PDB file of C-alpha atoms in Angstrom:
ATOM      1  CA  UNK A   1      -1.795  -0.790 -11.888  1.00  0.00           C
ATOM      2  CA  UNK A   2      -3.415   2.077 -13.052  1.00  0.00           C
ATOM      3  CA  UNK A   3      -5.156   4.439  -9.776  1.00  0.00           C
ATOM      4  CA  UNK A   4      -8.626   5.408 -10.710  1.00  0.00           C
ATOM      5  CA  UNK A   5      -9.765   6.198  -7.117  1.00  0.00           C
ATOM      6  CA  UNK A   6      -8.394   6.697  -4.176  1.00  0.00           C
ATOM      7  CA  UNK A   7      -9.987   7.819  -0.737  1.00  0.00           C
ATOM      8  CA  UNK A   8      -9.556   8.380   2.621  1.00  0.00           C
ATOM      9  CA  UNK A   9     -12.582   5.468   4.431  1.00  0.00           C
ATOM     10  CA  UNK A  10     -11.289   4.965   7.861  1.00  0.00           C
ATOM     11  CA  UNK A  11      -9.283   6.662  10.685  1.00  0.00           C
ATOM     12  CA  UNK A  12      -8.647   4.329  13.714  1.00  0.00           C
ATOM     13  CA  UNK A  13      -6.511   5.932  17.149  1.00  0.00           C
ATOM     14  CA  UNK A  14      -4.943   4.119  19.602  1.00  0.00           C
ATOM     15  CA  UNK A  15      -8.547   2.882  21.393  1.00  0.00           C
ATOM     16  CA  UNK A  16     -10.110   2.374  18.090  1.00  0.00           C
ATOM     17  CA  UNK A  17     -12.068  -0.863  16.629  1.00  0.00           C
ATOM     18  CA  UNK A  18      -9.827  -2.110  13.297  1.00  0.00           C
ATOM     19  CA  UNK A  19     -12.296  -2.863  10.796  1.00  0.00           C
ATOM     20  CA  UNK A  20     -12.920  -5.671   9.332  1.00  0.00           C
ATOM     21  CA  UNK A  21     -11.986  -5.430   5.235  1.00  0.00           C
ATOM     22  CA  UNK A  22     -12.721  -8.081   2.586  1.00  0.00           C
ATOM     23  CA  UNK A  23     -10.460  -6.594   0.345  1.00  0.00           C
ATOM     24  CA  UNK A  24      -6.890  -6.930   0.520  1.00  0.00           C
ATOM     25  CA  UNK A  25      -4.704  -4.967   2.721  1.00  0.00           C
ATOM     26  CA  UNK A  26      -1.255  -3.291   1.956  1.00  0.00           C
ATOM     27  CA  UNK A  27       0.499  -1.629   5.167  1.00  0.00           C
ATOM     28  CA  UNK A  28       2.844   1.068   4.728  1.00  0.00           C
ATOM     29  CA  UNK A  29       5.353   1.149   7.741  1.00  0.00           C
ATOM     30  CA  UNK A  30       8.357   2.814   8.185  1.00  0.00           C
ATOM     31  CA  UNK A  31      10.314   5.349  11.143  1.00  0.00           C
ATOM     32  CA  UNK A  32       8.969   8.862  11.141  1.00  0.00           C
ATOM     33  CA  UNK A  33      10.389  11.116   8.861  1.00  0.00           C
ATOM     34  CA  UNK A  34      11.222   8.617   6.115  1.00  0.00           C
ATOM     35  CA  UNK A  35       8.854   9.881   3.056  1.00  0.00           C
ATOM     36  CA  UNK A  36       5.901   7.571   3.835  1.00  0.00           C
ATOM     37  CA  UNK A  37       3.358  10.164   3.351  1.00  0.00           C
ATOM     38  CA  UNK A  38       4.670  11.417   0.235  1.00  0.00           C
ATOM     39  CA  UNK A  39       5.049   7.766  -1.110  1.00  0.00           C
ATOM     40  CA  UNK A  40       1.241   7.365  -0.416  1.00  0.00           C
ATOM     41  CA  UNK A  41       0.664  10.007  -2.198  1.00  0.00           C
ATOM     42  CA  UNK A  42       2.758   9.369  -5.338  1.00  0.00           C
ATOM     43  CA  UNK A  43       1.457   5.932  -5.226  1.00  0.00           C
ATOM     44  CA  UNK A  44      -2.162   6.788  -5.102  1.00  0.00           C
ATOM     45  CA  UNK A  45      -1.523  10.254  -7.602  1.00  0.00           C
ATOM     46  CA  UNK A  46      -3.051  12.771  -5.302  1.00  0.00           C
ATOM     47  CA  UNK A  47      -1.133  15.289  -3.779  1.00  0.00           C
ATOM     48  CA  UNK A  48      -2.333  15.647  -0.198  1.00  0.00           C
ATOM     49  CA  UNK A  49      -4.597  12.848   0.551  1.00  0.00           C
ATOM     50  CA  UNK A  50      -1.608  11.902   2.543  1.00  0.00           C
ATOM     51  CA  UNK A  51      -0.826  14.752   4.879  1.00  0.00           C
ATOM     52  CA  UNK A  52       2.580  15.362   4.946  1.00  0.00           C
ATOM     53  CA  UNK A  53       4.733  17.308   7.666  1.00  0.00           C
ATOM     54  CA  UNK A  54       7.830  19.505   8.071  1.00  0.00           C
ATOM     55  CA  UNK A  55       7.314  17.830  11.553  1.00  0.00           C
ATOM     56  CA  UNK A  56       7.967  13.884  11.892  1.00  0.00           C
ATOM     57  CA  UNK A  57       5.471  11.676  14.048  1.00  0.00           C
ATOM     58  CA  UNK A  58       2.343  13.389  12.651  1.00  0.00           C
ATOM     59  CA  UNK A  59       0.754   9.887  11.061  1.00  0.00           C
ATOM     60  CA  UNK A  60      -0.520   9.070  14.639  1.00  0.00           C
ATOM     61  CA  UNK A  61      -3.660   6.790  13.265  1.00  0.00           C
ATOM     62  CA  UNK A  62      -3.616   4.216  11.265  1.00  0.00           C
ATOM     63  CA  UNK A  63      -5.217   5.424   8.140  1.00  0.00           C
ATOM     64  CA  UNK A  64      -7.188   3.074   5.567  1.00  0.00           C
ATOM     65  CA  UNK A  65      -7.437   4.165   2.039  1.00  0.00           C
ATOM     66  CA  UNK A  66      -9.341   2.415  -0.611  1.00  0.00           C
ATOM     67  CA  UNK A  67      -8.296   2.230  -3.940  1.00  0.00           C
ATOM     68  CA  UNK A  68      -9.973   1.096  -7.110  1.00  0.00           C
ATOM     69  CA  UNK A  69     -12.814   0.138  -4.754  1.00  0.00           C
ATOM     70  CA  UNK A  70     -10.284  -3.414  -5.008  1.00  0.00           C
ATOM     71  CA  UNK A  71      -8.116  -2.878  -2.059  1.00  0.00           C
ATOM     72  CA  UNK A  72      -6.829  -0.958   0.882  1.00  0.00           C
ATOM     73  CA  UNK A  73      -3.194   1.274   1.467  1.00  0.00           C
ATOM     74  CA  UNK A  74      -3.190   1.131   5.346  1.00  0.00           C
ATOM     75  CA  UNK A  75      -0.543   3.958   6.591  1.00  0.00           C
ATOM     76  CA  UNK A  76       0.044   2.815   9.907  1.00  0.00           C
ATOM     77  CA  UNK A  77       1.943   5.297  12.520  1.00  0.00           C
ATOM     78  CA  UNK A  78       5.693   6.084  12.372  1.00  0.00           C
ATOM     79  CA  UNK A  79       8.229   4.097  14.614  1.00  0.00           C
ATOM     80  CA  UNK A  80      10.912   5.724  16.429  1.00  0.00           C
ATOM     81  CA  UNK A  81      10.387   9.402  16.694  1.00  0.00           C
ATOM     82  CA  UNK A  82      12.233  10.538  19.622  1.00  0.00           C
ATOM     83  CA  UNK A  83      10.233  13.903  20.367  1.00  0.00           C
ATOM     84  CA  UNK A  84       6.793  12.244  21.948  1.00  0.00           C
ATOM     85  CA  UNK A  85       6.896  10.368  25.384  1.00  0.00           C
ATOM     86  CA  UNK A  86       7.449   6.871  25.882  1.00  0.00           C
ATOM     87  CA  UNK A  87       4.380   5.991  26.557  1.00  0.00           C
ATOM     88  CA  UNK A  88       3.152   7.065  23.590  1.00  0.00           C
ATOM     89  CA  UNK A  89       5.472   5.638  21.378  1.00  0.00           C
ATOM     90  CA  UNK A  90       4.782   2.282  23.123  1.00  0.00           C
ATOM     91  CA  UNK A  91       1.024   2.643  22.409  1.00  0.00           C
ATOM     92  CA  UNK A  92       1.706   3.191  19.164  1.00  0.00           C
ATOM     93  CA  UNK A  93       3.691   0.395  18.903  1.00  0.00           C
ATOM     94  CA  UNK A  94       0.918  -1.488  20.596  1.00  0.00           C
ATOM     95  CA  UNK A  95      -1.699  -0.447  17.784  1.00  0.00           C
ATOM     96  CA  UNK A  96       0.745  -1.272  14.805  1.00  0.00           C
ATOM     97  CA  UNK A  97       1.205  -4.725  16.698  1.00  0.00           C
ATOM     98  CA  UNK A  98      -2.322  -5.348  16.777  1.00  0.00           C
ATOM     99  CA  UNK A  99      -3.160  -4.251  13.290  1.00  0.00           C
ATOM    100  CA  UNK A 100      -0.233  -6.509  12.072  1.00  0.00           C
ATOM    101  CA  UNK A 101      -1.560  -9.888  13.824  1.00  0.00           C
ATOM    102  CA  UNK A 102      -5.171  -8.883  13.729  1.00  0.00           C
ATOM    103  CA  UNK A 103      -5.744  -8.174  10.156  1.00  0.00           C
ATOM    104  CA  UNK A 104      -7.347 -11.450   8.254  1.00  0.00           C
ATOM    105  CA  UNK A 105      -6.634  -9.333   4.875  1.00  0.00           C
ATOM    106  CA  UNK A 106      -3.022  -7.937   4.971  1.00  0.00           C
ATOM    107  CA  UNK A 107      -1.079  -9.622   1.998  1.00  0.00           C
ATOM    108  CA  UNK A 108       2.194  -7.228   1.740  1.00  0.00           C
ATOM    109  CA  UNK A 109       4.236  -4.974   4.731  1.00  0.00           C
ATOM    110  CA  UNK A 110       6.280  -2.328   2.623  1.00  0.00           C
ATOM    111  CA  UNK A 111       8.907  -1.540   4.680  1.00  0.00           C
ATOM    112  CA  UNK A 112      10.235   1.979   4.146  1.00  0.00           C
ATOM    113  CA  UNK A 113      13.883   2.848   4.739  1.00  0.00           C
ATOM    114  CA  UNK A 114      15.868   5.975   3.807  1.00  0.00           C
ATOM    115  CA  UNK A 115      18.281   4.924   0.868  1.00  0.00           C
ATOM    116  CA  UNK A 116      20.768   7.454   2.222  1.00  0.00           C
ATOM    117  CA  UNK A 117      21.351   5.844   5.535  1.00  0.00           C
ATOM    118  CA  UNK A 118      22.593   2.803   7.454  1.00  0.00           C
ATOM    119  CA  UNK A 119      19.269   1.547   8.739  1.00  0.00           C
ATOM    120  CA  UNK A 120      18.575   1.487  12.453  1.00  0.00           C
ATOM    121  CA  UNK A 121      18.724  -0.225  15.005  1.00  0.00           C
ATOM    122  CA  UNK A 122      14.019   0.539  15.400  1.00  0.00           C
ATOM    123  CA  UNK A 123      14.454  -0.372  11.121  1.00  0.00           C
ATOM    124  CA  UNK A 124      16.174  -3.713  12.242  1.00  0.00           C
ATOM    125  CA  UNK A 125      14.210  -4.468  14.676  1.00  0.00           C
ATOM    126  CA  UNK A 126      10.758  -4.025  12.675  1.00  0.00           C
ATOM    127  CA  UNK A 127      12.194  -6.033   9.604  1.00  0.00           C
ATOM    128  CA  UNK A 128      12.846  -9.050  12.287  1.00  0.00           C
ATOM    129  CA  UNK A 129       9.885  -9.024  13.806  1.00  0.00           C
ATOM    130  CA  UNK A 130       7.495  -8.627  10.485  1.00  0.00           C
ATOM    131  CA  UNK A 131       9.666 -11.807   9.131  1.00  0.00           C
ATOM    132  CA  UNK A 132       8.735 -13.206  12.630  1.00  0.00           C
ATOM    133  CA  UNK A 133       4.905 -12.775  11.818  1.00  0.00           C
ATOM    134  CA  UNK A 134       5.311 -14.531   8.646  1.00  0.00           C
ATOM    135  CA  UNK A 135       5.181 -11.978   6.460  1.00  0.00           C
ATOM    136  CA  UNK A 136       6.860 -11.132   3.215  1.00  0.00           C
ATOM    137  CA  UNK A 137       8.005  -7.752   2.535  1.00  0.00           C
ATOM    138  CA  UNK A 138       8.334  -5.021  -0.254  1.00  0.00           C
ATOM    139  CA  UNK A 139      11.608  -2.694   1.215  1.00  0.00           C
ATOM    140  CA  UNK A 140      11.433   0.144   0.148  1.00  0.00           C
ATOM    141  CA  UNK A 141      14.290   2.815  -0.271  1.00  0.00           C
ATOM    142  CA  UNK A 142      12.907   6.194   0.126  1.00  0.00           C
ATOM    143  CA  UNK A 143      14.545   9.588  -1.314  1.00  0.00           C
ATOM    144  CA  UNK A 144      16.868   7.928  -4.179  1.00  0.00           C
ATOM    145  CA  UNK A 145      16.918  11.017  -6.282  1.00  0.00           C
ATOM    146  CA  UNK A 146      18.894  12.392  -3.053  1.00  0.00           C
ATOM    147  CA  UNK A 147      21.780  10.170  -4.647  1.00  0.00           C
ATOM    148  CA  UNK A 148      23.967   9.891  -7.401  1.00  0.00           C
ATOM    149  CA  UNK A 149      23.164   6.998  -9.577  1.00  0.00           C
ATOM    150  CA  UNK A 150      26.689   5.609  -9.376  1.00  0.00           C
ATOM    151  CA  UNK A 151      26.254   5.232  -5.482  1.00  0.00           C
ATOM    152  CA  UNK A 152      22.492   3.428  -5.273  1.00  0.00           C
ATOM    153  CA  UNK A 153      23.772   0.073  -6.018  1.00  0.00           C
ATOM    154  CA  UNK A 154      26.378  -0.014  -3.559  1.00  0.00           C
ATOM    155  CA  UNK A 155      23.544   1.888  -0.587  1.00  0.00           C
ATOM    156  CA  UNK A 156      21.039  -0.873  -1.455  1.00  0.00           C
ATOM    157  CA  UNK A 157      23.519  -3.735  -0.726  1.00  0.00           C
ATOM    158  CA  UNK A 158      24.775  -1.851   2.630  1.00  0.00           C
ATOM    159  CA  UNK A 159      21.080  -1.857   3.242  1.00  0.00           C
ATOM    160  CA  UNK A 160      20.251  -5.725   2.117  1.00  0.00           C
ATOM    161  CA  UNK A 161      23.343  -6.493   4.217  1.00  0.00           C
ATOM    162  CA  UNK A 162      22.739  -4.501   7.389  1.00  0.00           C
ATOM    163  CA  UNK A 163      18.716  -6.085   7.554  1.00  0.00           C
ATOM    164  CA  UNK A 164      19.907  -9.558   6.440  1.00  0.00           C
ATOM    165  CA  UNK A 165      17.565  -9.643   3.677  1.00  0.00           C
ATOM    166  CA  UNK A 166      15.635 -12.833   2.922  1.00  0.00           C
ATOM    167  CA  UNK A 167      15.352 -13.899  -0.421  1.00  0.00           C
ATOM    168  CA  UNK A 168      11.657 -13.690  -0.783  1.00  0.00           C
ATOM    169  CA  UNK A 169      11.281 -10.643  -0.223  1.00  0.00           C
ATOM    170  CA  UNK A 170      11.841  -7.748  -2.884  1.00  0.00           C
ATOM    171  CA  UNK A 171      13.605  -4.391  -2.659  1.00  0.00           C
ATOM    172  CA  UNK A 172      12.839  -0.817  -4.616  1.00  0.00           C
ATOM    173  CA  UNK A 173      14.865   2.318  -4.763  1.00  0.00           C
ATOM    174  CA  UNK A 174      12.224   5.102  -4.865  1.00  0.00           C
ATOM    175  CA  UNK A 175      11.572   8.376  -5.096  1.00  0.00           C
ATOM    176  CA  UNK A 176       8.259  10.958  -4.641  1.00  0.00           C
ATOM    177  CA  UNK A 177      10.147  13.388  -6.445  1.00  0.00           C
ATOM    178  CA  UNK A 178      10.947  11.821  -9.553  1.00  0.00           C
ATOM    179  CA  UNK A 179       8.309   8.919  -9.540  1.00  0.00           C
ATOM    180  CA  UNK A 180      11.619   6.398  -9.502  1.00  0.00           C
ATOM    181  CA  UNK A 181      10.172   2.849  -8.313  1.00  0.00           C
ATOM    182  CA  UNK A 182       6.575   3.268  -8.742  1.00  0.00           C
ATOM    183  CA  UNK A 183       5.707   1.332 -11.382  1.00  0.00           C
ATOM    184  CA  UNK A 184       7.606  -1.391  -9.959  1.00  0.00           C
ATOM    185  CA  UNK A 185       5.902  -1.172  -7.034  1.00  0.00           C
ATOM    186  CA  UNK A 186       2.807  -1.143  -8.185  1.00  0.00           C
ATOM    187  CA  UNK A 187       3.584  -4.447  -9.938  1.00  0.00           C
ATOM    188  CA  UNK A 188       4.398  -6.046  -6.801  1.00  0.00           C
ATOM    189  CA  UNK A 189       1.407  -4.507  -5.281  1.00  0.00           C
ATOM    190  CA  UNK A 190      -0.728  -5.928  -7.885  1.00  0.00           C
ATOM    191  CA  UNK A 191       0.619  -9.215  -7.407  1.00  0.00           C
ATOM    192  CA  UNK A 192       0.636  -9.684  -4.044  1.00  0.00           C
ATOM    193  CA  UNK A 193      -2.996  -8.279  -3.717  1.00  0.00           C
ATOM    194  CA  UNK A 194      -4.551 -11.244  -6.082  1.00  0.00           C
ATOM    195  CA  UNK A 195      -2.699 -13.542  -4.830  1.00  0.00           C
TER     196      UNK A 195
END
């Protein structure tokens, strides 16, 4: 998959109309704080179309960006970020819900989870209930150049383990820094988006 163009078409908020795409949808979903911006970015090979943040929560929209005028990267908001109310954090959940069951386009969820870490209990929960809504799913294990090499085998099998990982569904060990996993997720990208 090789990114010729990449921009920013729709922002929707919490009271927002989704729009209605032709094209088909990818969704990028993953707790706050676990690299999704800067995946969006590496994936897409612009440096800030994705606004990244010292500060976790900030994707509070879900964000539509159209690539290769062929299909769509939806960023939808992070889960589980304990420093914004509770209501809040259930309308966001609300909006991801509805985008999820809503969308007549989305072909692929990529889950993101931090490689580093036991996944949690919100990480658990969201893998369940996208399986739930029938969809298959690309996991995929953010900030692997934080490891040693000798260790990412064993952290991706704690991981498969911990989520109960169905066999459909395919798991990468990537990283924004060193560009580890991005070919191979564009391949499944590109795949799942003709399909």
């Amino acid at each position: 998959m090789h990114i010729k163009q990449a921009v920013l078409e729709t922002v929707c908020g919490i009271t927002s109309v989704l729009p209605k795409n032709d094209l088909p949808e990818i969704a990028f979903l993953g707790k706050s704080n676990v690299g999704k911006s800067s995946l969006i970015n590496t994936l897409m090979q612009r440096k800030s179309l994705a606004r990244t943040s010292q500060a976790p929560g900030k994707t509070q929209t879900i964000n539509y960006y159209k690539v290769n005028d062929s299909l769509y990267f939806v960023d939808l908001p992070g889960y589980g970020y304990a420093k914004v109310s509770q209501e809040l954090r259930q309308k966001w959940g609300k909006m991801i819900e509805r985008y999820i069951t809503s969308s007549p386009t989305l072909k692929l969820i990529c889950l993101l989870v931090d490689i580093r870490h036991e996944p949690t209990e919100n990480d658990r929960l969201m893998y369940d209930w996208i399986k739930y809504h029938g969809y298959k799913v690309l996991l995929i294990l953010t900030k692997a150049d934080k490891l040693k090499r000798s260790v990412l085998n064993k952290h991706i099998k704690m991981i498969e383990k911990a989520l109960k990982v169905a066999d459909e569904d395919m798991v990468v060990a990537f990283s924004s820094e060193t560009k580890q996993g991005r070919e191979e997720v564009y391949e499944i990208i590109g795949n799942m988006s003709i399909s």
